[in-house]
mmCIF file of C-alpha atoms and ligand atoms in Angstrom:
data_model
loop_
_atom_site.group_PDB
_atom_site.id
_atom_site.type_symbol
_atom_site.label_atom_id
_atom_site.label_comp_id
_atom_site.label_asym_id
_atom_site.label_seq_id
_atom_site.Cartn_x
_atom_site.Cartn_y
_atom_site.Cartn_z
ATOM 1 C CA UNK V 26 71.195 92.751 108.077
ATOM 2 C CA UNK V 27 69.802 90.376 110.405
ATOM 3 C CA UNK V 28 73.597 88.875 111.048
ATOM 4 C CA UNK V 29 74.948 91.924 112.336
ATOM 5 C CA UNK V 30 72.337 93.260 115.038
ATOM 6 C CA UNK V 31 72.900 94.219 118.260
ATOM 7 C CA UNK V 32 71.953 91.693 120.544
ATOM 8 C CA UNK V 33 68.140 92.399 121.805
ATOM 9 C CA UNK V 34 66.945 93.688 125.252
ATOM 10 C CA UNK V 35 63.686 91.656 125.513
ATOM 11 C CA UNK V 36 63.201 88.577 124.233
ATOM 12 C CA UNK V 37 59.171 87.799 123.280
ATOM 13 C CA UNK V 38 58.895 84.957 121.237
ATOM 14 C CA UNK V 39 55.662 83.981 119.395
ATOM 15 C CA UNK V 40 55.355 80.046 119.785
ATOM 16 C CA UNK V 41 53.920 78.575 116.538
ATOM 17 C CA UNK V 42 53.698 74.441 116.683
ATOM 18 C CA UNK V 43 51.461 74.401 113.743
ATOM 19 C CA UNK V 44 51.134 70.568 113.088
ATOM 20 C CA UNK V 45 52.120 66.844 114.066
ATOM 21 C CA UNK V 46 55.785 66.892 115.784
ATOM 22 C CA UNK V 47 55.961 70.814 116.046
ATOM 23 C CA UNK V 48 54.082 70.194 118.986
ATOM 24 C CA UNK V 49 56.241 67.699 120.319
ATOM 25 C CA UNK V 50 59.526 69.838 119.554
ATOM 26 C CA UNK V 51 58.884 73.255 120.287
ATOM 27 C CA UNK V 52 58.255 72.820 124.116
ATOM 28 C CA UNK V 53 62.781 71.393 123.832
ATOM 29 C CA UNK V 54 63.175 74.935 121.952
ATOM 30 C CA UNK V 55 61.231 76.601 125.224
ATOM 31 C CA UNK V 56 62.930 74.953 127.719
ATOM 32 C CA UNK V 57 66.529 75.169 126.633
ATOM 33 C CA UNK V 58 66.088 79.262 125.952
ATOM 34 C CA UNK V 59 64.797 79.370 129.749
ATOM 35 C CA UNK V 60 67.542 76.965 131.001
ATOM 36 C CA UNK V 61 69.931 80.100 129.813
ATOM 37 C CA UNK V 62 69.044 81.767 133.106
ATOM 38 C CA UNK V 63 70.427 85.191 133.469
ATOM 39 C CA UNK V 64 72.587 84.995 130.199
ATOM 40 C CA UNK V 65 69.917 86.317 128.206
ATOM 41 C CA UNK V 66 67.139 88.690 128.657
ATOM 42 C CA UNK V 67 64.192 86.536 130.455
ATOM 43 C CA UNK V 68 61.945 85.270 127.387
ATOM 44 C CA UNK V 69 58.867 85.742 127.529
ATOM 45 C CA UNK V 70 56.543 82.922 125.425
ATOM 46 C CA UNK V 71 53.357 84.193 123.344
ATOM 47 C CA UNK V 72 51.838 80.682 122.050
ATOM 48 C CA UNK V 73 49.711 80.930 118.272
ATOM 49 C CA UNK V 74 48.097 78.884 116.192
ATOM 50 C CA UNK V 75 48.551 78.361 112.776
ATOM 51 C CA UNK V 76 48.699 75.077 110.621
ATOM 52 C CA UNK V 77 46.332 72.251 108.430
ATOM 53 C CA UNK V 78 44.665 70.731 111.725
ATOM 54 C CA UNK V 79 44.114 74.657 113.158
ATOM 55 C CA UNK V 80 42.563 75.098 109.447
ATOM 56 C CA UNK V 81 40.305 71.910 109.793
ATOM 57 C CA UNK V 82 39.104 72.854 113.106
ATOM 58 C CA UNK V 83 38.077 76.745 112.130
ATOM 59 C CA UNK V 84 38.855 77.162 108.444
ATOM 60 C CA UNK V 85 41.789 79.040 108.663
ATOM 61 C CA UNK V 86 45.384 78.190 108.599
ATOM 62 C CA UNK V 87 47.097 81.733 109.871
ATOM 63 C CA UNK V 88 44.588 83.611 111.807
ATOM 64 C CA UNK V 89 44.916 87.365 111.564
ATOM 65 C CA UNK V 90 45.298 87.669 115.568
ATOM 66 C CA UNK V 91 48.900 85.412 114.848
ATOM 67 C CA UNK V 92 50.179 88.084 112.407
ATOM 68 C CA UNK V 93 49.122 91.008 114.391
ATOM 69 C CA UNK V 94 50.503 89.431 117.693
ATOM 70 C CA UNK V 95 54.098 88.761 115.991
ATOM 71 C CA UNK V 96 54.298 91.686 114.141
ATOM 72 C CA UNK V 97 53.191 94.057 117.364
ATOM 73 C CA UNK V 98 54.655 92.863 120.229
ATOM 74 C CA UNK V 99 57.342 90.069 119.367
ATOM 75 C CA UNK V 100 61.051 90.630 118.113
ATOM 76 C CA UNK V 101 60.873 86.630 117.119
ATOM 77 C CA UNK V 102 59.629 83.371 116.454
ATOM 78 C CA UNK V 103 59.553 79.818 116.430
ATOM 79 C CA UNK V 104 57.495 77.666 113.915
ATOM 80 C CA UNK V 105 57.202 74.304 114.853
ATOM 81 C CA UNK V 106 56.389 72.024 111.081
ATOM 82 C CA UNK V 107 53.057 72.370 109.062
ATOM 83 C CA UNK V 108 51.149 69.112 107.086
ATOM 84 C CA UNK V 109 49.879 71.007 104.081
ATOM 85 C CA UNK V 110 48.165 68.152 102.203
ATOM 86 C CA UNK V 111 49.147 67.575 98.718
ATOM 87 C CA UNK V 112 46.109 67.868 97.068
ATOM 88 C CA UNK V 113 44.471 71.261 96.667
ATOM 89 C CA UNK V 114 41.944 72.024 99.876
ATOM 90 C CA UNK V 115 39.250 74.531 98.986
ATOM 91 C CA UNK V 116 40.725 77.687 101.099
ATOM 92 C CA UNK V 117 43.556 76.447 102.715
ATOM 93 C CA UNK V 118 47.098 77.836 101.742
ATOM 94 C CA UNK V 119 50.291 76.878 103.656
ATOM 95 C CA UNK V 120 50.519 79.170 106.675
ATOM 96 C CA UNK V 121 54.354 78.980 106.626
ATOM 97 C CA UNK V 122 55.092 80.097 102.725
ATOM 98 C CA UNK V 123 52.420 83.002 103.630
ATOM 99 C CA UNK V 124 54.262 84.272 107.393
ATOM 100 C CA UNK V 125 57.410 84.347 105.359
ATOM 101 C CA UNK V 126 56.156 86.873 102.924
ATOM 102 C CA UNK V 127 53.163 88.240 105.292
ATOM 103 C CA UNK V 128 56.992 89.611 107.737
ATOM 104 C CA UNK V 129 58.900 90.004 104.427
ATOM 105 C CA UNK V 130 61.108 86.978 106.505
ATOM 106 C CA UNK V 131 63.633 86.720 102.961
ATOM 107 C CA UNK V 132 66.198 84.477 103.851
ATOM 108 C CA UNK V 133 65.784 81.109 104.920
ATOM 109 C CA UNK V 134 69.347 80.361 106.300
ATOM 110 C CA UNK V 135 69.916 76.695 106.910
ATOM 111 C CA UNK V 136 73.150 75.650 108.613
ATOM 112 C CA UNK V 137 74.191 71.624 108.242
ATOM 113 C CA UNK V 138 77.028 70.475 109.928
ATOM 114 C CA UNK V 139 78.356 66.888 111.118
ATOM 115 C CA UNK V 140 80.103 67.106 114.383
ATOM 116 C CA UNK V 141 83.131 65.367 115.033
ATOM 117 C CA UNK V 142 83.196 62.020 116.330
ATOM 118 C CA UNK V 143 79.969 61.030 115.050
ATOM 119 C CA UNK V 144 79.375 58.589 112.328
ATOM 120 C CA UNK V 145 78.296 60.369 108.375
ATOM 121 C CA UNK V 146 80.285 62.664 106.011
ATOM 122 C CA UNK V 147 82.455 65.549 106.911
ATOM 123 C CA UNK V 148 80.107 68.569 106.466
ATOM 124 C CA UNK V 149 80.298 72.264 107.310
ATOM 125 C CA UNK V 150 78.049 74.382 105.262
ATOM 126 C CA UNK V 151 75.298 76.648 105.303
ATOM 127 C CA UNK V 152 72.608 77.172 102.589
ATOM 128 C CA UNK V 153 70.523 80.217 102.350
ATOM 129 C CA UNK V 154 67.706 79.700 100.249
ATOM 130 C CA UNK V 155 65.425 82.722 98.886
ATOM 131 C CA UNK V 156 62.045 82.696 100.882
ATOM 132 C CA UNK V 157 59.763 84.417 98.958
ATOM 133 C CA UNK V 158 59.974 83.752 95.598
ATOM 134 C CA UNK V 159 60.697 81.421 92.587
ATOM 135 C CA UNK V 160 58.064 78.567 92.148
ATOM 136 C CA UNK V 161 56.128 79.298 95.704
ATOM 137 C CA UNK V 162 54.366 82.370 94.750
ATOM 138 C CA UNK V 163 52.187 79.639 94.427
ATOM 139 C CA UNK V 164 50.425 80.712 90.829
ATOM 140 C CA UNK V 165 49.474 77.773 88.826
ATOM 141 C CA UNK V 166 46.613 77.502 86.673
ATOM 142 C CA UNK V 167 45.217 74.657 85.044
ATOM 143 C CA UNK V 168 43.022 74.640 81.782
ATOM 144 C CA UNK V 169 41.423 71.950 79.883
ATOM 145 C CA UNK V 170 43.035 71.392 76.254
ATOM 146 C CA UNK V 171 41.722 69.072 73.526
ATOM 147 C CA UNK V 172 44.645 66.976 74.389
ATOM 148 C CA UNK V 173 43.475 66.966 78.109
ATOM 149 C CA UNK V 174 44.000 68.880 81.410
ATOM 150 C CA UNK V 175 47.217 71.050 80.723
ATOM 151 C CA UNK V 176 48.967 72.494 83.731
ATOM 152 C CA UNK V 177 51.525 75.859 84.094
ATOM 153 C CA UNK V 178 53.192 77.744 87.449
ATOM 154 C CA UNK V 179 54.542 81.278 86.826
ATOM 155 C CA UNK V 180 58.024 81.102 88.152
ATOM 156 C CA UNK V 181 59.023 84.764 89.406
ATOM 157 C CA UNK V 182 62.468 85.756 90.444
ATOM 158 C CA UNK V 183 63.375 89.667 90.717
ATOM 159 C CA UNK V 184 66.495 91.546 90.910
ATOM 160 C CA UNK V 185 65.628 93.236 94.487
ATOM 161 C CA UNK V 186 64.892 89.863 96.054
ATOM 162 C CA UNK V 187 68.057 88.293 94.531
ATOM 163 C CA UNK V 188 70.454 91.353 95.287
ATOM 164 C CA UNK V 189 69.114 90.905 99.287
ATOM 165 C CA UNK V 190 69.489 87.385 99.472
ATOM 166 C CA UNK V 191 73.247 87.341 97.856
ATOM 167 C CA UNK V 192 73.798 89.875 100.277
ATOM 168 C CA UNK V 193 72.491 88.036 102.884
ATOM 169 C CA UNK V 194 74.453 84.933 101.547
ATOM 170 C CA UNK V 195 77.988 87.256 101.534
ATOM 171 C CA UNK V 196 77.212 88.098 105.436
ATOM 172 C CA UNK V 197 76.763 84.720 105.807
ATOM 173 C CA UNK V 198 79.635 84.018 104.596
ATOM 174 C CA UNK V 199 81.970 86.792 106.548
ATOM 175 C CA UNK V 200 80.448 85.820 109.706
ATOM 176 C CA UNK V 201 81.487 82.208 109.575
ATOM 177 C CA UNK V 202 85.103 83.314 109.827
ATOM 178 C CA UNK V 203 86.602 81.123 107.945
ATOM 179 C CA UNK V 204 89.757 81.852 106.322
ATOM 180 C CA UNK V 205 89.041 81.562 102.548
ATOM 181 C CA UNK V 206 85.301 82.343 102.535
ATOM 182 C CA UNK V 207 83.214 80.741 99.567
ATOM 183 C CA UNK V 208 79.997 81.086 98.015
ATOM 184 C CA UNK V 209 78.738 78.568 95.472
ATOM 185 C CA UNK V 210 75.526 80.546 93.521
ATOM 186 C CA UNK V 211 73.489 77.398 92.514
ATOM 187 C CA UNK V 212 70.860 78.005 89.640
ATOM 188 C CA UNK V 213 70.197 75.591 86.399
ATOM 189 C CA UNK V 214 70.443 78.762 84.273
ATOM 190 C CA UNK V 215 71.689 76.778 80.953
ATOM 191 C CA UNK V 216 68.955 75.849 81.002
ATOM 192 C CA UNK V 217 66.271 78.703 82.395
ATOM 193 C CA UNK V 218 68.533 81.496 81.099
ATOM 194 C CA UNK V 219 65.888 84.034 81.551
ATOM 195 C CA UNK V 220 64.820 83.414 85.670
ATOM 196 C CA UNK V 221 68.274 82.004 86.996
ATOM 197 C CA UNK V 222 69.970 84.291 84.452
ATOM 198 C CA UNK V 223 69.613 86.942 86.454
ATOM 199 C CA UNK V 224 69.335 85.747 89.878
ATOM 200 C CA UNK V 225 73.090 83.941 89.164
ATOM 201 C CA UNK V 226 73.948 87.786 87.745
ATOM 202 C CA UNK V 227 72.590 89.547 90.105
ATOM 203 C CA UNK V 228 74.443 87.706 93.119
ATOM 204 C CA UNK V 229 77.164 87.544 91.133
ATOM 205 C CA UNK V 230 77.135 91.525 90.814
ATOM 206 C CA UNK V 231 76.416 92.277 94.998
ATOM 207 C CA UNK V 232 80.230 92.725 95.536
ATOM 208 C CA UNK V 233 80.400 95.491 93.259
ATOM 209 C CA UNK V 234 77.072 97.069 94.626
ATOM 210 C CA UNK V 235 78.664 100.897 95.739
ATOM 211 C CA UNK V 236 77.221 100.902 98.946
ATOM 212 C CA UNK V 237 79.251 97.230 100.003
ATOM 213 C CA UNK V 238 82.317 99.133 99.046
ATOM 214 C CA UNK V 239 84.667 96.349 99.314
ATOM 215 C CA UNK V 240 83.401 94.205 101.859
ATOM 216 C CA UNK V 241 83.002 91.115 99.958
ATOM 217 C CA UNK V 242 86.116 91.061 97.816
ATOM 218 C CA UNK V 243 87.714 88.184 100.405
ATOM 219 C CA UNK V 244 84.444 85.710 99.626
ATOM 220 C CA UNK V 245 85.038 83.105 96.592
ATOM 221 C CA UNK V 246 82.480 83.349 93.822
ATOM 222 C CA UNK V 247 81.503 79.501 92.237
ATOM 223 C CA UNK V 248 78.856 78.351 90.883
ATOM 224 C CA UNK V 249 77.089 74.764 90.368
ATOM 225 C CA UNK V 250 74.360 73.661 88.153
ATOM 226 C CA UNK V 251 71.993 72.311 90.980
ATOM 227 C CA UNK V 252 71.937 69.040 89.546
ATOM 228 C CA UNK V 253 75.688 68.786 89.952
ATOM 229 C CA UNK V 254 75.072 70.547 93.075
ATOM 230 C CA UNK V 255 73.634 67.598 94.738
ATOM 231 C CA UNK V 256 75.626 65.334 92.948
ATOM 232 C CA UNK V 257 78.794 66.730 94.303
ATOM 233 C CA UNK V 258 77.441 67.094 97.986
ATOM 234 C CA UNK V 259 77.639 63.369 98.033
ATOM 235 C CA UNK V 260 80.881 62.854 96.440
ATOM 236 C CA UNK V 261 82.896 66.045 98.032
ATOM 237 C CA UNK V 262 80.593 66.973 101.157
ATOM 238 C CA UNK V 263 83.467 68.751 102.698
ATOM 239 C CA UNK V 264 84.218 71.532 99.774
ATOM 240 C CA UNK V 265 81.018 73.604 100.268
ATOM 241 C CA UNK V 266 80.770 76.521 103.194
ATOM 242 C CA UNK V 267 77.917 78.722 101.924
ATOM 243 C CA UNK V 268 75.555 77.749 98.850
ATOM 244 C CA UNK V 269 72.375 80.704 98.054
ATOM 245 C CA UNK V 270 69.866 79.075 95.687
ATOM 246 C CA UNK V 271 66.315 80.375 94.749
ATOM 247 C CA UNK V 272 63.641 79.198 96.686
ATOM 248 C CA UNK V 273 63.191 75.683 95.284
ATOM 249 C CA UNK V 274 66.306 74.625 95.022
ATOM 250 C CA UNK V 275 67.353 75.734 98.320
ATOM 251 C CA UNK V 276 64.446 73.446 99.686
ATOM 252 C CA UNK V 277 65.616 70.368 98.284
ATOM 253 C CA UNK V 278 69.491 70.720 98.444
ATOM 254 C CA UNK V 279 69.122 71.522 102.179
ATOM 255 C CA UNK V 280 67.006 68.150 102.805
ATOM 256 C CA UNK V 281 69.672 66.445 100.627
ATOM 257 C CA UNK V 282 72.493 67.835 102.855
ATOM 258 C CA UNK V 283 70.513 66.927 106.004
ATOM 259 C CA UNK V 284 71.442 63.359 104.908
ATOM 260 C CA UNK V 285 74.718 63.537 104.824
ATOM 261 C CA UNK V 286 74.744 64.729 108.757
ATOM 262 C CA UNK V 287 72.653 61.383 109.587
ATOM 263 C CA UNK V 288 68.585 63.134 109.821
ATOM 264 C CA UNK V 289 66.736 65.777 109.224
ATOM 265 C CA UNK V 290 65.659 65.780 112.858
ATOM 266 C CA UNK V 291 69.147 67.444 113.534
ATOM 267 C CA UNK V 292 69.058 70.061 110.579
ATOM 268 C CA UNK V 293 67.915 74.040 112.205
ATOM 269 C CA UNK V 294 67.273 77.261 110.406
ATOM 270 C CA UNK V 295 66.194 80.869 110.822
ATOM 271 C CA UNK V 296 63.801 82.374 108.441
ATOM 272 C CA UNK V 297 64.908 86.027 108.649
ATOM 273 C CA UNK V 298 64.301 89.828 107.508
ATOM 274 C CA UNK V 299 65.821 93.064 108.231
ATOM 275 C CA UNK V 300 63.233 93.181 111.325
ATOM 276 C CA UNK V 301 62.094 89.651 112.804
ATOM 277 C CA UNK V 302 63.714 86.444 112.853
ATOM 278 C CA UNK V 303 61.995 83.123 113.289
ATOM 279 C CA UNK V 304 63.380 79.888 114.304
ATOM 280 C CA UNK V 305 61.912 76.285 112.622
ATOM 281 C CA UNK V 306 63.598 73.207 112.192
ATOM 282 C CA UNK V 307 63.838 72.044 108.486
ATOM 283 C CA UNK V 308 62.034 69.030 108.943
ATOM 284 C CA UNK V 309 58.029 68.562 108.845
ATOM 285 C CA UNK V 310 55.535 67.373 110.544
ATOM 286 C CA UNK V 311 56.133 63.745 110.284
ATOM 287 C CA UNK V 312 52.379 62.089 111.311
ATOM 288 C CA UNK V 313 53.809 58.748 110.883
ATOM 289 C CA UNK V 314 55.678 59.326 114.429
ATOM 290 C CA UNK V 315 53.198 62.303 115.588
ATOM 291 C CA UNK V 316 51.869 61.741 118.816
ATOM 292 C CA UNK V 317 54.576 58.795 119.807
ATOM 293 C CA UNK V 318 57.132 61.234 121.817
ATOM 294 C CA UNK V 319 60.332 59.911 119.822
ATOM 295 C CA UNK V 320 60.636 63.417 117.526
ATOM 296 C CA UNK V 321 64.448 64.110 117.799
ATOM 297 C CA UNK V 322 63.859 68.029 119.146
ATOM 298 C CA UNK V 323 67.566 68.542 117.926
ATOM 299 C CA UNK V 324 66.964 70.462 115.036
ATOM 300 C CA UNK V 325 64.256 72.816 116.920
ATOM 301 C CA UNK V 326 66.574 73.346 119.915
ATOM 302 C CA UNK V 327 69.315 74.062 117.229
ATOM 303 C CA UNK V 328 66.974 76.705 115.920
ATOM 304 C CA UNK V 329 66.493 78.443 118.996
ATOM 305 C CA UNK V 330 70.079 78.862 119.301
ATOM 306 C CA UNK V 331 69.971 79.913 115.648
ATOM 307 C CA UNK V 332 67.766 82.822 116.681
ATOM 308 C CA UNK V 333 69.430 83.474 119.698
ATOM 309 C CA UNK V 334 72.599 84.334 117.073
ATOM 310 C CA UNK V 335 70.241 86.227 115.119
ATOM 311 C CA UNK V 336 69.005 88.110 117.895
ATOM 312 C CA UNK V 337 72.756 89.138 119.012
ATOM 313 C CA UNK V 338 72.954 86.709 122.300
ATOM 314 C CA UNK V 339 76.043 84.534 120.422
ATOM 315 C CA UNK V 340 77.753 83.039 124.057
ATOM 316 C CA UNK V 341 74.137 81.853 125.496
ATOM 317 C CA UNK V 342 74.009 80.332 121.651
ATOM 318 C CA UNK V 343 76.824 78.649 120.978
ATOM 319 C CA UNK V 344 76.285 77.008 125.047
ATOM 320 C CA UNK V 345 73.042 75.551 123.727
ATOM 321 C CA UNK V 346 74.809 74.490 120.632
ATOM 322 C CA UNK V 347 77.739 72.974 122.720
ATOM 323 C CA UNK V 348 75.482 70.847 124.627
ATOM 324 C CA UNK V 349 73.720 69.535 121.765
ATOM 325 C CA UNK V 350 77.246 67.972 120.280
ATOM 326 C CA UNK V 351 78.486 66.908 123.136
ATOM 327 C CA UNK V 352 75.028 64.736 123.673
ATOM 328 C CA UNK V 353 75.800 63.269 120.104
ATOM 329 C CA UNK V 354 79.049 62.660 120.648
ATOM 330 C CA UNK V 355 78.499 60.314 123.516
ATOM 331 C CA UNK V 356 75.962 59.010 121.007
ATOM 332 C CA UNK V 357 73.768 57.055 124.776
ATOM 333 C CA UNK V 358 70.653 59.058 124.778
ATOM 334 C CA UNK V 359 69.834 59.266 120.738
ATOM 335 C CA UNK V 360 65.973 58.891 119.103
ATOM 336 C CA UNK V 361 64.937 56.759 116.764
ATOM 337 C CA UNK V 362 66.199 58.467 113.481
ATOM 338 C CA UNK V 363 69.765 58.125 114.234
ATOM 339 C CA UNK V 364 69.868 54.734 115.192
ATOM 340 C CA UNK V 365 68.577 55.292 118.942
ATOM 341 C CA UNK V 366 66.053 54.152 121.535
ATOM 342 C CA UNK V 367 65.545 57.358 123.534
ATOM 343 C CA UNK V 368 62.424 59.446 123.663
ATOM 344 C CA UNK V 369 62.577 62.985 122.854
ATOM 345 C CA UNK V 370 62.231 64.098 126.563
ATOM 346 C CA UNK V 371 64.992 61.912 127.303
ATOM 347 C CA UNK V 372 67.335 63.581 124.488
ATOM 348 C CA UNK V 373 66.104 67.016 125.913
ATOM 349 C CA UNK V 374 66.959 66.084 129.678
ATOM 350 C CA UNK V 375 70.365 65.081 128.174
ATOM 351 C CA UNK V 376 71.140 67.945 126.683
ATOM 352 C CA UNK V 377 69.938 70.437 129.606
ATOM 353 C CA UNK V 378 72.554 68.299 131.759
ATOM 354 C CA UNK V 379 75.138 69.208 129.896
ATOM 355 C CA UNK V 380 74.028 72.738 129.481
HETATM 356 N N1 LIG L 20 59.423 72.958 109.503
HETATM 357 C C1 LIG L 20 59.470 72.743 108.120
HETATM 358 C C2 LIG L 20 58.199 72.222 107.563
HETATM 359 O O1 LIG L 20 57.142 72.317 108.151
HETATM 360 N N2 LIG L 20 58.335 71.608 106.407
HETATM 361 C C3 LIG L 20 57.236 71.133 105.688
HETATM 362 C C4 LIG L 20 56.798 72.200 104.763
HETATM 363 O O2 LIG L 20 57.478 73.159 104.503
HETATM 364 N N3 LIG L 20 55.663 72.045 104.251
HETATM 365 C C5 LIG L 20 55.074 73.021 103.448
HETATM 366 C C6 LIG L 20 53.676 73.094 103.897
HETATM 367 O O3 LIG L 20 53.214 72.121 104.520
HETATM 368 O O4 LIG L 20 53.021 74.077 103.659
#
């Protein structure tokens, strides 16, 4: 899997801002990968476009030439946040939900952890969320009943896309190396016994799959009802190391655990495949401080390192990481969403310092 390659000889990175603040972070991603000097192979940048205002501009939202252009010459990524509006736009369709299926990019793996010394709740897990399927397959349909306008969504989970995201969730697990390894499943499947019937099964049953032979036998099996999920991320924050949830559930626990760590604007994540890995923070495109220069680029620098991992260059990543919690543990040069007055140049000065 993606979590055990050997670390890469080039390093060509499509550049994907998309919209609002993914402009404003990505260039903090850029810079701290080429502050790594000669620790990693020299990056090389390829920017693309992709994204709503890319879409209002030429009336598409992924052009082909971005697809061909990752998929041909880079071995990685970094998507910046995309504004897909919430009503339905004649021929627009998120450009994000469609690169993670277009490069088969199946696990979204989302790491949230406090750091010591800083003010919020104790928290060291991961979640790794299914990327491809569940609700966002995106097929809804809506007819007109006598009773009025009656709307349905076809909900598809399968047992191959299941069995590679539990076994990307076990890796994730073994690779944390933490003594008593657990992974919580999280479905609702008392109530949809059918769909998160067998994704819970089918995760459950990876350990025995022959060709794991063993490997997962030290990783803790629980489960939690995803409503009691979230409830118990508030009240026992500290219990959970690695949670796998379908798609939609995945979303919305990982924004609920970005809480507990103080913002969103810290939380990173990989969205990866057997074959390409790309880096995006887990927060959007926030237009209501677009344009300003006070984005916290903390959780799209912590994605770069988060693809350096996945790309095999751990030291140069954890370096990059290092800086980034000793900048909040001084807790001087801090944006707006935790409390701060610094501009997101500022934070990324701060953190190149102490790289
Ligand atoms: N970087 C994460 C991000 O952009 N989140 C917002 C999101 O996923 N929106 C879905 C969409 O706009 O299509």
């Amino acid at each position: 899997t993606a979590l055990r390659r050997a670390a890469a000889q080039t390093l060509k990175i499509g550049m994907i801002p998309a919209d609002g603040i993914g402009h404003e972070v990505l260039p903090a991603a850029r810079a701290v990968l080429l502050a790594l000097g000669s620790s990693i192979p020299k990056p090389e940048f390829i920017d693309l476009n992709a994204g709503f205002e890319y879409f209002t501009r030429t009336g598409t939202a992924l052009p082909e030439e971005t697809i061909r252009v990752l998929t041909e010459e880079c071995n990685g990524a970094m998507f910046g946040a995309v504004s897909s509006p919430s009503r339905r736009v004649a021929g627009y369709s998120s450009p994000i939900v469609a690169l993670r299926k277009k490069l088969d990019l199946y696990a979204n793996i989302r790491p949230v952890a406090s750091v010591s010394g800083t003010p919020g709740s104790d928290v060291d897990m991961v979640v790794v969320r299914e990327n491809t399927e569940c609700l966002y397959i995106k097929e809804e349909t809506q007819i007109m009943t006598p009773n009025g306008k009656e709307a349905r969504a076809t909900r598809l989970i399968t047992e191959r896309a299941s069995r590679r995201i539990g076994k990307m969730a076990f890796e994730t697990a073994l690779s944390r190396g933490k003594q008593n390894p657990v992974l919580t499943i999280v479905h609702k499947s008392n109530v949809l016994s059918v769909t998160d019937g067998l994704f819970r099964e089918t995760v459950r049953g990876v350990p025995q799959l022959e060709e794991v032979q063993g490997r997962y036998d030290g990783v803790k099996i629980e489960e939690q009802l995803v409503d009691s999920m979230v409830y118990r991320m508030y009240r026992e924050p500290a219990t959970f190391d690695v949670a796998v949830a379908p798609n939609m559930y995945g979303d919305i626990i990982s924004d609920a655990a970005a809480a507990l760590v103080g913002s969103l604007g810290l939380v990173p994540s990989v969205n990866a495949g057997d074959n390409f890995v790309m880096g995006e923070p887990v927060h959007g495109s926030a237009p209501d401080i677009a344009g300003k220069g006070i984005a916290n680029p903390i959780a799209a620098i912590r994605s770069a390192s988060l693809l350096l991992t996945h790309l095999g260059h751990l030291e140069p990543a954890q370096k990059i990481n290092d800086a980034v919690d000793a900048v909040l543990r001084e807790g001087k040069v801090l944006t707006p969403d935790l409390g701060g007055r610094s501009r997101t140049q500022e934070v990324l000065d701060e953190v190149l310092k102490k790289m």
